[in-house]
Amino acid sequence: MPLRPIILAAILPGVLAGCADAPDFPAGAAANAPFPKILPVSEIQAQVETQPGDDGIDALAARAADLRRRADALRGTAVVDDETEDQLQDALDPS
């Protein structure tokens, strides 16, 4: 196996990364800030206040009913005209 492609594959990513702009690191107090504490999802969810209710349920149900009505109207309708259908069938014929 030629050695040149291997060397090129090893060096090229470093050369390309060197062409990128330097990242914008924070300065001052933000540079010395502690890392954020990682919490389990269950603790985060426990902190969120939820109010029982049907917020948006009626609107969502109406939208779902409208989409079902539109889907029923589209069922059984032709997607293409007869001429295009014939052309498609001719293209699929193996003869």
PDB file of C-alpha atoms in Angstrom:
ATOM      1  CA  MET A   1       0.000   0.000   0.000  1.00  0.00           C
ATOM      2  CA  PRO A   2       1.426   3.404  -0.895  1.00  0.00           C
ATOM      3  CA  LEU A   3       2.487   5.517   2.044  1.00  0.00           C
ATOM      4  CA  ARG A   4       1.456   8.893   0.598  1.00  0.00           C
ATOM      5  CA  PRO A   5      -2.340   8.474   0.963  1.00  0.00           C
ATOM      6  CA  ILE A   6      -1.900   7.384   4.575  1.00  0.00           C
ATOM      7  CA  ILE A   7       0.283  10.386   5.401  1.00  0.00           C
ATOM      8  CA  LEU A   8      -2.129  12.703   3.577  1.00  0.00           C
ATOM      9  CA  ALA A   9      -5.105  11.252   5.456  1.00  0.00           C
ATOM     10  CA  ALA A  10      -3.302  11.767   8.760  1.00  0.00           C
ATOM     11  CA  ILE A  11      -2.103  15.323   8.123  1.00  0.00           C
ATOM     12  CA  LEU A  12      -4.980  16.830   6.130  1.00  0.00           C
ATOM     13  CA  PRO A  13      -7.495  17.095   9.012  1.00  0.00           C
ATOM     14  CA  GLY A  14      -4.956  18.965  11.125  1.00  0.00           C
ATOM     15  CA  VAL A  15      -4.118  21.341   8.303  1.00  0.00           C
ATOM     16  CA  LEU A  16      -7.798  22.041   7.655  1.00  0.00           C
ATOM     17  CA  ALA A  17      -8.479  22.603  11.359  1.00  0.00           C
ATOM     18  CA  GLY A  18      -5.613  25.086  11.448  1.00  0.00           C
ATOM     19  CA  CYS A  19      -7.429  27.185   8.847  1.00  0.00           C
ATOM     20  CA  ALA A  20     -10.462  27.678  11.086  1.00  0.00           C
ATOM     21  CA  ASP A  21     -10.984  30.743  13.256  1.00  0.00           C
ATOM     22  CA  ALA A  22     -10.020  30.428  16.904  1.00  0.00           C
ATOM     23  CA  PRO A  23     -12.996  29.819  19.193  1.00  0.00           C
ATOM     24  CA  ASP A  24     -14.286  32.770  21.211  1.00  0.00           C
ATOM     25  CA  PHE A  25     -13.417  31.880  24.803  1.00  0.00           C
ATOM     26  CA  PRO A  26     -14.932  34.001  27.594  1.00  0.00           C
ATOM     27  CA  ALA A  27     -12.729  36.510  29.393  1.00  0.00           C
ATOM     28  CA  GLY A  28     -12.741  37.851  32.924  1.00  0.00           C
ATOM     29  CA  ALA A  29     -15.052  36.351  35.538  1.00  0.00           C
ATOM     30  CA  ALA A  30     -16.719  34.070  32.997  1.00  0.00           C
ATOM     31  CA  ALA A  31     -13.361  32.439  32.242  1.00  0.00           C
ATOM     32  CA  ASN A  32     -13.042  31.296  35.863  1.00  0.00           C
ATOM     33  CA  ALA A  33     -16.685  30.330  36.376  1.00  0.00           C
ATOM     34  CA  PRO A  34     -17.332  26.812  37.667  1.00  0.00           C
ATOM     35  CA  PHE A  35     -18.693  24.198  35.319  1.00  0.00           C
ATOM     36  CA  PRO A  36     -22.461  23.772  35.469  1.00  0.00           C
ATOM     37  CA  LYS A  37     -23.795  21.040  37.709  1.00  0.00           C
ATOM     38  CA  ILE A  38     -25.252  18.096  35.806  1.00  0.00           C
ATOM     39  CA  LEU A  39     -28.572  16.958  37.217  1.00  0.00           C
ATOM     40  CA  PRO A  40     -30.657  13.891  36.496  1.00  0.00           C
ATOM     41  CA  VAL A  41     -33.741  14.578  34.372  1.00  0.00           C
ATOM     42  CA  SER A  42     -36.025  13.540  37.223  1.00  0.00           C
ATOM     43  CA  GLU A  43     -34.689  16.378  39.411  1.00  0.00           C
ATOM     44  CA  ILE A  44     -35.160  18.912  36.628  1.00  0.00           C
ATOM     45  CA  GLN A  45     -38.726  17.724  36.003  1.00  0.00           C
ATOM     46  CA  ALA A  46     -39.479  17.945  39.735  1.00  0.00           C
ATOM     47  CA  GLN A  47     -38.573  21.657  39.680  1.00  0.00           C
ATOM     48  CA  VAL A  48     -41.032  22.462  36.888  1.00  0.00           C
ATOM     49  CA  GLU A  49     -44.434  23.518  38.097  1.00  0.00           C
ATOM     50  CA  THR A  50     -47.250  21.951  36.138  1.00  0.00           C
ATOM     51  CA  GLN A  51     -50.835  23.034  36.350  1.00  0.00           C
ATOM     52  CA  PRO A  52     -53.533  20.503  35.669  1.00  0.00           C
ATOM     53  CA  GLY A  53     -55.839  21.459  32.856  1.00  0.00           C
ATOM     54  CA  ASP A  54     -56.647  20.936  29.263  1.00  0.00           C
ATOM     55  CA  ASP A  55     -54.474  23.702  27.860  1.00  0.00           C
ATOM     56  CA  GLY A  56     -54.708  23.402  24.123  1.00  0.00           C
ATOM     57  CA  ILE A  57     -56.480  20.038  24.136  1.00  0.00           C
ATOM     58  CA  ASP A  58     -59.565  21.430  22.401  1.00  0.00           C
ATOM     59  CA  ALA A  59     -57.475  23.176  19.735  1.00  0.00           C
ATOM     60  CA  LEU A  60     -55.407  20.039  19.213  1.00  0.00           C
ATOM     61  CA  ALA A  61     -58.510  17.856  18.902  1.00  0.00           C
ATOM     62  CA  ALA A  62     -60.012  20.285  16.377  1.00  0.00           C
ATOM     63  CA  ARG A  63     -56.814  20.268  14.348  1.00  0.00           C
ATOM     64  CA  ALA A  64     -56.660  16.457  14.398  1.00  0.00           C
ATOM     65  CA  ALA A  65     -60.294  16.261  13.251  1.00  0.00           C
ATOM     66  CA  ASP A  66     -59.561  18.718  10.422  1.00  0.00           C
ATOM     67  CA  LEU A  67     -56.543  16.669   9.307  1.00  0.00           C
ATOM     68  CA  ARG A  68     -58.601  13.467   9.375  1.00  0.00           C
ATOM     69  CA  ARG A  69     -61.320  15.138   7.291  1.00  0.00           C
ATOM     70  CA  ARG A  70     -58.722  16.316   4.751  1.00  0.00           C
ATOM     71  CA  ALA A  71     -57.156  12.834   4.619  1.00  0.00           C
ATOM     72  CA  ASP A  72     -60.570  11.264   3.996  1.00  0.00           C
ATOM     73  CA  ALA A  73     -61.183  13.721   1.154  1.00  0.00           C
ATOM     74  CA  LEU A  74     -57.848  12.835  -0.444  1.00  0.00           C
ATOM     75  CA  ARG A  75     -58.308   9.069  -0.213  1.00  0.00           C
ATOM     76  CA  GLY A  76     -59.170   7.525  -3.535  1.00  0.00           C
ATOM     77  CA  THR A  77     -58.333  10.595  -5.596  1.00  0.00           C
ATOM     78  CA  ALA A  78     -55.904  10.299  -8.473  1.00  0.00           C
ATOM     79  CA  VAL A  79     -52.475  11.763  -7.941  1.00  0.00           C
ATOM     80  CA  VAL A  80     -51.685  12.033 -11.653  1.00  0.00           C
ATOM     81  CA  ASP A  81     -53.853  12.340 -14.747  1.00  0.00           C
ATOM     82  CA  ASP A  82     -54.602   9.366 -17.028  1.00  0.00           C
ATOM     83  CA  GLU A  83     -51.971  10.307 -19.626  1.00  0.00           C
ATOM     84  CA  THR A  84     -49.214  10.471 -17.024  1.00  0.00           C
ATOM     85  CA  GLU A  85     -50.425   7.205 -15.505  1.00  0.00           C
ATOM     86  CA  ASP A  86     -50.168   5.521 -18.925  1.00  0.00           C
ATOM     87  CA  GLN A  87     -46.633   6.890 -19.402  1.00  0.00           C
ATOM     88  CA  LEU A  88     -45.609   5.569 -16.001  1.00  0.00           C
ATOM     89  CA  GLN A  89     -47.063   2.154 -16.736  1.00  0.00           C
ATOM     90  CA  ASP A  90     -45.304   2.065 -20.144  1.00  0.00           C
ATOM     91  CA  ALA A  91     -42.008   2.936 -18.438  1.00  0.00           C
ATOM     92  CA  LEU A  92     -42.486   0.084 -15.963  1.00  0.00           C
ATOM     93  CA  ASP A  93     -43.307  -2.536 -18.611  1.00  0.00           C
ATOM     94  CA  PRO A  94     -40.284  -4.798 -19.134  1.00  0.00           C
ATOM     95  CA  SER A  95     -40.997  -5.249 -22.867  1.00  0.00           C
TER      96      SER A  95
END
